[in-house]
Tab-separated table of C-alpha atoms and ligand atoms in Angstrom:
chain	number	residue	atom	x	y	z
A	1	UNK	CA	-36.778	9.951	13.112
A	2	UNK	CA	-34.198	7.619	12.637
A	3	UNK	CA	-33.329	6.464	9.247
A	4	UNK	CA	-32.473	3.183	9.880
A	5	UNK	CA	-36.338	3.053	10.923
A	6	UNK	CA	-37.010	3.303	6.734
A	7	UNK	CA	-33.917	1.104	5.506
A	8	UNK	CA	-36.160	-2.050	7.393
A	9	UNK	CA	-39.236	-1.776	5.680
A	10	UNK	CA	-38.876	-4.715	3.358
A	11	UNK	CA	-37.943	-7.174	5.825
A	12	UNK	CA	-41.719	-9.144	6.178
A	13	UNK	CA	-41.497	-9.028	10.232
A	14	UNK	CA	-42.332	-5.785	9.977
A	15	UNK	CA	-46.249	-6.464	8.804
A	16	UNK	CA	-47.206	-4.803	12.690
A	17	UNK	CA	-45.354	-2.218	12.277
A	18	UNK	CA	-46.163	1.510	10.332
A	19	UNK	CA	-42.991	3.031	9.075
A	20	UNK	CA	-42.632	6.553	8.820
A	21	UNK	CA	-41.907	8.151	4.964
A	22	UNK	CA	-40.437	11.546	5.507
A	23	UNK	CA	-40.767	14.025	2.525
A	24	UNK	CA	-38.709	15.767	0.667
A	25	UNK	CA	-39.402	19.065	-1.047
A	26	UNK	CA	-38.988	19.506	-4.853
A	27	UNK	CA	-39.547	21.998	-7.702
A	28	UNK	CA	-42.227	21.362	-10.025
A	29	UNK	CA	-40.878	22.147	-13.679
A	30	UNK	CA	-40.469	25.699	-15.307
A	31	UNK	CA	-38.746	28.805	-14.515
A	32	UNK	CA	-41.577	29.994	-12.019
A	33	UNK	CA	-41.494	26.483	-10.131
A	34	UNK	CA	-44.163	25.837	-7.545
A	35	UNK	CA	-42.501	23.405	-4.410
A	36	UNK	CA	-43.934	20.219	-3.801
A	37	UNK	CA	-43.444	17.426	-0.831
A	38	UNK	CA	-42.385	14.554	-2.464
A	39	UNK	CA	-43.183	11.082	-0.391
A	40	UNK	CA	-42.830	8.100	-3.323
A	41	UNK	CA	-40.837	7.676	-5.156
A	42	UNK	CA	-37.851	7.652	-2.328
A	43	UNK	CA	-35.081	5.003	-1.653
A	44	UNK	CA	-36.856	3.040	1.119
A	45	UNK	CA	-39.828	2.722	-0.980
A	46	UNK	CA	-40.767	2.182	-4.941
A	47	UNK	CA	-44.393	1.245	-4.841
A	48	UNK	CA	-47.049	1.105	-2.562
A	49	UNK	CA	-49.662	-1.181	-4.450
A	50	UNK	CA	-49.280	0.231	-7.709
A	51	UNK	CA	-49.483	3.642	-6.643
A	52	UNK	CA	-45.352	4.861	-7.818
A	53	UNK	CA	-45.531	8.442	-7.193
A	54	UNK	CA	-46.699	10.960	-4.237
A	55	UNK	CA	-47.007	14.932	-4.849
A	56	UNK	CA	-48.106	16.937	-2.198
A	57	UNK	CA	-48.547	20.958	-2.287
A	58	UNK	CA	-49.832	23.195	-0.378
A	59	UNK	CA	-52.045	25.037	1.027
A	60	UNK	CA	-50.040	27.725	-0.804
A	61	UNK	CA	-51.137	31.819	-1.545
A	62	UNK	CA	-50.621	31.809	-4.863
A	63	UNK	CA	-51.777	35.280	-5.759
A	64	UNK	CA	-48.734	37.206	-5.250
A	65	UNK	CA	-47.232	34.941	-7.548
A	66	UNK	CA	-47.640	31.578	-10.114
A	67	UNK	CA	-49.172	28.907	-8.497
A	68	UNK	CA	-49.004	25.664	-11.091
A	69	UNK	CA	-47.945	26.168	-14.514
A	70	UNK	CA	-47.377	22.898	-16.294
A	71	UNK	CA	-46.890	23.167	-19.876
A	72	UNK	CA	-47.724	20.274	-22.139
A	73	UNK	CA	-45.340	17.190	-21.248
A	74	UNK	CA	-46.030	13.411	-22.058
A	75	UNK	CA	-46.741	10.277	-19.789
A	76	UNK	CA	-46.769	6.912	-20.774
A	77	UNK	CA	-47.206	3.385	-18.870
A	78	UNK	CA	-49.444	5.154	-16.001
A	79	UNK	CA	-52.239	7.413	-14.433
A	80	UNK	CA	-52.380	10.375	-12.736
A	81	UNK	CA	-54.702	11.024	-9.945
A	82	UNK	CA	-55.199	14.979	-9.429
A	83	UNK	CA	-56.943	15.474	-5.801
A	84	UNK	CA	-57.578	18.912	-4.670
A	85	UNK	CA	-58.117	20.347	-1.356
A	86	UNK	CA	-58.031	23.756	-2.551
A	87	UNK	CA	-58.064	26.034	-5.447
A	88	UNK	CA	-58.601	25.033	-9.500
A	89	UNK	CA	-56.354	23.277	-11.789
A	90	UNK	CA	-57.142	23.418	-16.047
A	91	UNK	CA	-56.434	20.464	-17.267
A	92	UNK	CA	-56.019	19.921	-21.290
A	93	UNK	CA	-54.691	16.567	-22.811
A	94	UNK	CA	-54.054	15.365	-26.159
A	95	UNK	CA	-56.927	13.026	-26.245
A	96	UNK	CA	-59.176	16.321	-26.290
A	97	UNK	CA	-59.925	16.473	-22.817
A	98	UNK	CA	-60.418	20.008	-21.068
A	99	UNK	CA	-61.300	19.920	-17.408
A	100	UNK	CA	-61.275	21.706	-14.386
A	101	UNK	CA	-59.880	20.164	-11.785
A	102	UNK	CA	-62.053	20.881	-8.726
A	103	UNK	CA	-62.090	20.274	-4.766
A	104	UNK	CA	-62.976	16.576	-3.998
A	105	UNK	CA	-63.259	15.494	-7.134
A	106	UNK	CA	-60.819	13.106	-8.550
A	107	UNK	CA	-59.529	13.627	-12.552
A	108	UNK	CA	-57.846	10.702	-13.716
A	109	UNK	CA	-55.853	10.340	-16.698
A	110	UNK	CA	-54.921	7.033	-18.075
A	111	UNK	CA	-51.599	7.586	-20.461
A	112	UNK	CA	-51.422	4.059	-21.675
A	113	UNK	CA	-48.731	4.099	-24.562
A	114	UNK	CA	-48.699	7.752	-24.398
A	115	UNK	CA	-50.582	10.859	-23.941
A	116	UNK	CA	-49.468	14.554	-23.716
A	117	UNK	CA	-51.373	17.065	-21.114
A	118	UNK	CA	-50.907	20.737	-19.609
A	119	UNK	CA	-52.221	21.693	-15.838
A	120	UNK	CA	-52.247	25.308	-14.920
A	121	UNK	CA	-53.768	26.841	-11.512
A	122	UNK	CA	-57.185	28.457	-12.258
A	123	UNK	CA	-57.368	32.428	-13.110
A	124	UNK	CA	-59.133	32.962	-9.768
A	125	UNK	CA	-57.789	30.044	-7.449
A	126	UNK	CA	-56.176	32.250	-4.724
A	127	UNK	CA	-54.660	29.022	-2.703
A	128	UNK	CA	-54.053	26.104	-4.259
A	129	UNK	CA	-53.662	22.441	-1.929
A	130	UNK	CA	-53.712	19.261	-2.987
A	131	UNK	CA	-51.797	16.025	-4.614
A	132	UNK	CA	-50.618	14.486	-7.616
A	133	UNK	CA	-50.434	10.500	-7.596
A	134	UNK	CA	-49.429	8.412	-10.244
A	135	UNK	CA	-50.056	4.282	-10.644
A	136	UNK	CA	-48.087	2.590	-12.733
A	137	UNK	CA	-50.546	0.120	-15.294
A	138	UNK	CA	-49.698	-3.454	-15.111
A	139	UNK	CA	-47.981	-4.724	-18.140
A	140	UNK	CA	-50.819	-6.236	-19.551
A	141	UNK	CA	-52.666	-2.277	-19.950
A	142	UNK	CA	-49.351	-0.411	-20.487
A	143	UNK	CA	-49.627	-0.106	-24.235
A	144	UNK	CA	-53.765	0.687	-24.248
A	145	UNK	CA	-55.220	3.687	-25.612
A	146	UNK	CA	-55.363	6.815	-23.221
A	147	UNK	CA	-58.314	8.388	-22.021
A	148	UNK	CA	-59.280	10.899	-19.219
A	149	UNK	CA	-62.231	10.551	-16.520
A	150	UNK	CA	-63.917	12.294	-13.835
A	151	UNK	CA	-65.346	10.637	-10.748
A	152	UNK	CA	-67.101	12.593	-7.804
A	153	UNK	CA	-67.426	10.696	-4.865
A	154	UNK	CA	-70.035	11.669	-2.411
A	155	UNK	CA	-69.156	11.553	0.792
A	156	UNK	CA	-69.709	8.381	3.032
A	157	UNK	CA	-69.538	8.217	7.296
A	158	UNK	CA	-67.421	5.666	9.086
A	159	UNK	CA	-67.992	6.078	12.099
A	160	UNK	CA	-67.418	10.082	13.155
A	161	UNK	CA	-65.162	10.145	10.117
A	162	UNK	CA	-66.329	11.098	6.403
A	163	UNK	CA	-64.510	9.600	3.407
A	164	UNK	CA	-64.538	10.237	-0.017
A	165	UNK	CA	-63.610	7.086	-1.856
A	166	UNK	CA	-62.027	8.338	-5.492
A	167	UNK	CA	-60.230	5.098	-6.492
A	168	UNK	CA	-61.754	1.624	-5.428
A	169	UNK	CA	-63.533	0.319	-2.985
A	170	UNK	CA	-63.624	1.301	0.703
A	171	UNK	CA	-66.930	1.292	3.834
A	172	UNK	CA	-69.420	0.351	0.461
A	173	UNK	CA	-68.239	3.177	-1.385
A	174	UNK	CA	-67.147	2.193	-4.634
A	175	UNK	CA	-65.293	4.849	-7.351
A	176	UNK	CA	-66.451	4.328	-11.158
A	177	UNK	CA	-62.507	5.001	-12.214
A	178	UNK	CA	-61.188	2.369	-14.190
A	179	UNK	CA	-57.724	1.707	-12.134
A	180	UNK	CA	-56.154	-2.124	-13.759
A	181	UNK	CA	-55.074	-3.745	-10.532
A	182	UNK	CA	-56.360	-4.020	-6.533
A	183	UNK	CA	-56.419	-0.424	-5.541
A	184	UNK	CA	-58.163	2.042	-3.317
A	185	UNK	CA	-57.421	5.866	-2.754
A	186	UNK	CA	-59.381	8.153	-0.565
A	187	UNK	CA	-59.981	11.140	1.470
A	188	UNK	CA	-60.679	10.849	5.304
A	189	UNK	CA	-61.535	13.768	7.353
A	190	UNK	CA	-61.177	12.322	11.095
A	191	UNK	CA	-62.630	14.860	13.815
A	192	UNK	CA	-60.387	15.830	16.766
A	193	UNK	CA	-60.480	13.624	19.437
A	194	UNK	CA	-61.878	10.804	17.448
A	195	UNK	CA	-61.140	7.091	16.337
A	196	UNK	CA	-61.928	5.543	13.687
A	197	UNK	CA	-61.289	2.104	12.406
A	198	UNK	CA	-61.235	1.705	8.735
A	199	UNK	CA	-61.744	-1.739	7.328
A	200	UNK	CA	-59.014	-2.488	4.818
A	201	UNK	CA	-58.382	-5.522	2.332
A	202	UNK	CA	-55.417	-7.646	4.043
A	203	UNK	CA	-54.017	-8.435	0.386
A	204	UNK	CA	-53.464	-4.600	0.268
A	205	UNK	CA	-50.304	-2.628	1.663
A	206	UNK	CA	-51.637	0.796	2.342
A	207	UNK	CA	-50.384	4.480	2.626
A	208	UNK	CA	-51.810	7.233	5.110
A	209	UNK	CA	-50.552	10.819	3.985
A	210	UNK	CA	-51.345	13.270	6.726
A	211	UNK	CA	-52.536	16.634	4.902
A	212	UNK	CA	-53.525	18.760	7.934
A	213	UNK	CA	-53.719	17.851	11.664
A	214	UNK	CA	-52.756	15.252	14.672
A	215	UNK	CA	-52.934	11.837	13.412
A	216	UNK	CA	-51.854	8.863	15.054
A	217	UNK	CA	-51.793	5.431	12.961
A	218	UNK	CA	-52.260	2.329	15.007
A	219	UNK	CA	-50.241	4.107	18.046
A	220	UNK	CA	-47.887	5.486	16.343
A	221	UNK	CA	-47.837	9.536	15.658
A	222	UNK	CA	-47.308	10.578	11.720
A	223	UNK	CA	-46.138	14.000	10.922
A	224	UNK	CA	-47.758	16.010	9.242
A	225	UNK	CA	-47.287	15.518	5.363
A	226	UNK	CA	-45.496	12.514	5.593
A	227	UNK	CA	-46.220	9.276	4.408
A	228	UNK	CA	-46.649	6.266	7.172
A	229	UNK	CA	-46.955	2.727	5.430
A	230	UNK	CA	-48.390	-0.606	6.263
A	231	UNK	CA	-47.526	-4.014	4.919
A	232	UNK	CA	-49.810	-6.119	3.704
A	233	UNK	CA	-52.297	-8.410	6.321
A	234	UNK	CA	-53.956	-5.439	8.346
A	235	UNK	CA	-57.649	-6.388	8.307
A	236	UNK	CA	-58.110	-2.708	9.760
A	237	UNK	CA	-56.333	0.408	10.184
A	238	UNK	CA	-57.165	2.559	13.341
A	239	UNK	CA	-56.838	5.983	12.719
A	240	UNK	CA	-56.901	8.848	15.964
A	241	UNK	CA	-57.076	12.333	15.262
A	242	UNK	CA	-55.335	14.270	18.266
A	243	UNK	CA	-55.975	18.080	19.501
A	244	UNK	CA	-56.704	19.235	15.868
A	245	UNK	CA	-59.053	17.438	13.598
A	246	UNK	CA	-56.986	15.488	10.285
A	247	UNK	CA	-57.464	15.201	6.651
A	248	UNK	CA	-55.263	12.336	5.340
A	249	UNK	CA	-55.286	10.797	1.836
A	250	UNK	CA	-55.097	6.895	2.372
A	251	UNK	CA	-53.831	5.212	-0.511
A	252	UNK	CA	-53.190	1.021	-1.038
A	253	UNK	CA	-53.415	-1.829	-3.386
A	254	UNK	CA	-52.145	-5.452	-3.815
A	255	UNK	CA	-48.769	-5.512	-4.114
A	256	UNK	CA	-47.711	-4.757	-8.103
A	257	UNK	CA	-45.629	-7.832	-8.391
A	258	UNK	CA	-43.272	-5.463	-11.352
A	259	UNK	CA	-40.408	-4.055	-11.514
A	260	UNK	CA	-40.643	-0.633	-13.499
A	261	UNK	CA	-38.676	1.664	-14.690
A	262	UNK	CA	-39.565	5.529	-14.020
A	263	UNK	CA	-37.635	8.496	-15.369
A	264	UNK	CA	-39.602	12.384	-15.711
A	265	UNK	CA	-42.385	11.365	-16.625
A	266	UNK	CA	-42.220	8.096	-18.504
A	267	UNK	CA	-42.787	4.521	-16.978
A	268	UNK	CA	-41.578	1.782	-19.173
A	269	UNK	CA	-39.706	-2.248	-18.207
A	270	UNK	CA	-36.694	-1.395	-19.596
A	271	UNK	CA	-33.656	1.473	-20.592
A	272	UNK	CA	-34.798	1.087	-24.109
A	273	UNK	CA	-38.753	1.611	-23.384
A	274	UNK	CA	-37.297	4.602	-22.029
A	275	UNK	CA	-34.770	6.252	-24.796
A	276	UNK	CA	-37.767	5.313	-27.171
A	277	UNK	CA	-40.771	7.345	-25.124
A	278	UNK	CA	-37.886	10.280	-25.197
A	279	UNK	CA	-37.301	10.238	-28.428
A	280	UNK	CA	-41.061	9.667	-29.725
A	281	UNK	CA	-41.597	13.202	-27.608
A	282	UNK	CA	-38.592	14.696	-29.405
A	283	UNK	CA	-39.049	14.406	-32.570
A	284	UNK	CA	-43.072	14.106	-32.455
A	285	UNK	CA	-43.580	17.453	-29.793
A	286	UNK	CA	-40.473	19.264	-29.805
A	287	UNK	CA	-39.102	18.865	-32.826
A	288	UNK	CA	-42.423	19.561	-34.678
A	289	UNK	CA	-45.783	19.011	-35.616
A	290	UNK	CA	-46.561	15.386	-35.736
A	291	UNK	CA	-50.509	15.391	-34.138
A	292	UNK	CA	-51.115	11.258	-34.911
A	293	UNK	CA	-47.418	10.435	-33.167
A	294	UNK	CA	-47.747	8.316	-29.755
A	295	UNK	CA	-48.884	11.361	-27.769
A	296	UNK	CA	-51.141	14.099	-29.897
A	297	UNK	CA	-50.932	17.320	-29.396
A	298	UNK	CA	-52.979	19.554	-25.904
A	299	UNK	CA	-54.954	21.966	-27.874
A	300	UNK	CA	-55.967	24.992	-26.658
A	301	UNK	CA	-52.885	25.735	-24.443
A	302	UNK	CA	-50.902	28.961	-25.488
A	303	UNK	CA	-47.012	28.259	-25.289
A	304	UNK	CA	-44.265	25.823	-25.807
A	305	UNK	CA	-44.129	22.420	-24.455
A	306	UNK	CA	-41.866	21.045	-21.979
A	307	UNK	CA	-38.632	19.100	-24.006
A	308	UNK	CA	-37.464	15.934	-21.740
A	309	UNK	CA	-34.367	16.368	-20.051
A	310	UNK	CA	-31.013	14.587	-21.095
A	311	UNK	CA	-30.550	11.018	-20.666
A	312	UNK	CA	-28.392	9.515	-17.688
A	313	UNK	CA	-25.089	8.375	-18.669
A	314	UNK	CA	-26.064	5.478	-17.213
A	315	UNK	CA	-28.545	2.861	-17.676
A	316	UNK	CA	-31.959	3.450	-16.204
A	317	UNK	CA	-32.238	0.001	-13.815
A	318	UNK	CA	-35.679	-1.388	-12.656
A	319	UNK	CA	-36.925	-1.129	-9.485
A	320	UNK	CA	-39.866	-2.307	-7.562
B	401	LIG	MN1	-48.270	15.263	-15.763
């Protein structure tokens, strides 16, 4: 596509159009990396709602080698939304948790002012396919306590399509997940051949990521695993799956009205939020042994933890 196509998307004629989000592919941390399709953050596009961040992976065959191996790393100032298509993920977190992360159901983890947490493929996941998201907490839930949750949503028909609403509200299906601002997140499954419309909240901007399959956003064709967005004051999105049936993940929320500041795995408002998150993980996690520090120790998971990288040599800016 052409890139100038992206560079417009803030310019508020554009509420009509969908603008195409291309991916790019990146290494997942540790020395037996799995690849993911990164869609947000990129440089046409912080935010959509509050969701900041966009993983996508697989389907991969991960039995000829490591699928995910995520050892214990800290987040702070967001949540992270692990959606499967295929395959088992362990999850273990500092606030005790121990979960298995299973197809179509959505484990959410709420870092608040910090948390610390581990994710490794199951023993006898063979392909492993799904997404990481991450929404940034509004400043006024940014320094809360953490705590995980698990939400299965059962599946709901609109029209000939089936949707499984994990974050939100969406068709009458409402999740139980506490999210702190306007948001929805869900699975649709849209036959081949068919079209759906899919009643949206106009105060929302929304984000279709096509998983598998044709898929055509009102008229206009998204790739497969990229990431087409929509401004805010679409009372509906129409959604028309082409030759071969899709599975798209549509995410979208009121607009955050924040700038934030994101490096690894920290979200903070400022450079210094961001030296201190480092540092607390230092000298609490690396360093050694502090358990009641800002982010706890994962229990039960055998091996180091992941130190933060260096610093920038220069100052982390806001964006948003
Ligand atoms: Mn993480």
């Amino acid at each position: 596509m052409d890139p100038q196509e992206v560079v417009e998307t803030s310019e508020p004629h554009l509420v009509d159009r969908v603008v195409i989000l291309e991916p790019r592919e990146v290494p997942l941390g540790g020395p037996r990396a799995m690849t993911v399709r990164r869609t947000l953050p990129q440089r046409a596009r912080s935010l959509i709602g509050a969701w900041c961040f966009v993983d996508h992976y697989g389907p991969n065959d991960v039995t000829a080698r490591n699928g995910m191996l995520v050892p214990p790393h800290p987040h702070t100032g967001l949540q992270t939304v692990s959606w499967l298509f295929a395959g088992e993920v362990d999850h273990r977190d500092s606030v005790g948790s121990h979960a298995l992360v299973r197809p179509g159901e959505l484990n959410l983890m709420t870092a608040g002012s910090g948390i610390a947490h581990s994710e490794v493929s199951g023993e006898t996941t063979t392909v492993l396919h799904g997404a990481q998201l991450w929404i940034a907490l509004p400043d006024s839930a940014r320094n809360g306590h953490p705590f995980f949750e698990r939400y299965v949503p059962g599946p709901i028909s609109i029209g000939a399509a089936t949707a499984r609403v994990f974050i939100g509200s969406l068709a009458g299906s409402t999740s139980t997940a506490r999210v702190f601002t306007g948001l929805v997140g869900a699975q649709l499954d849209v036959p081949a051949g068919v079209t759906v419309v899919i009643p949206v909240d106009p105060a929302f901007e929304h984000g279709v990521l096509v998983d598998a399959g044709d898929l055509t956003l009102d008229d206009t064709a998204v790739p497969v695993t990229h990431l087409a967005y929509r401004a805010p004051g679409a009372t509906q999105l129409v959604l028309t799956a082409g030759e071969s049936a899709a599975t798209v993940l549509l995410i979208g929320g009121v607009p955050l009205g924040e700038r934030i500041v994101m490096w690894w795995n920290f979200i903070g408002r400022s450079h210094e939020d961001i030296v201190r998150f480092r540092e607390d993980w230092q000298t609490e996690v690396i360093a050694g042994g502090n358990d009641e520090g800002r982010f706890g120790r994962v229990r039960g998971y055998d091996g180091p933890s992941l130190p933060a990288p260096e610093l920038p040599n220069v100052r982390l800016t806001p964006r948003g």
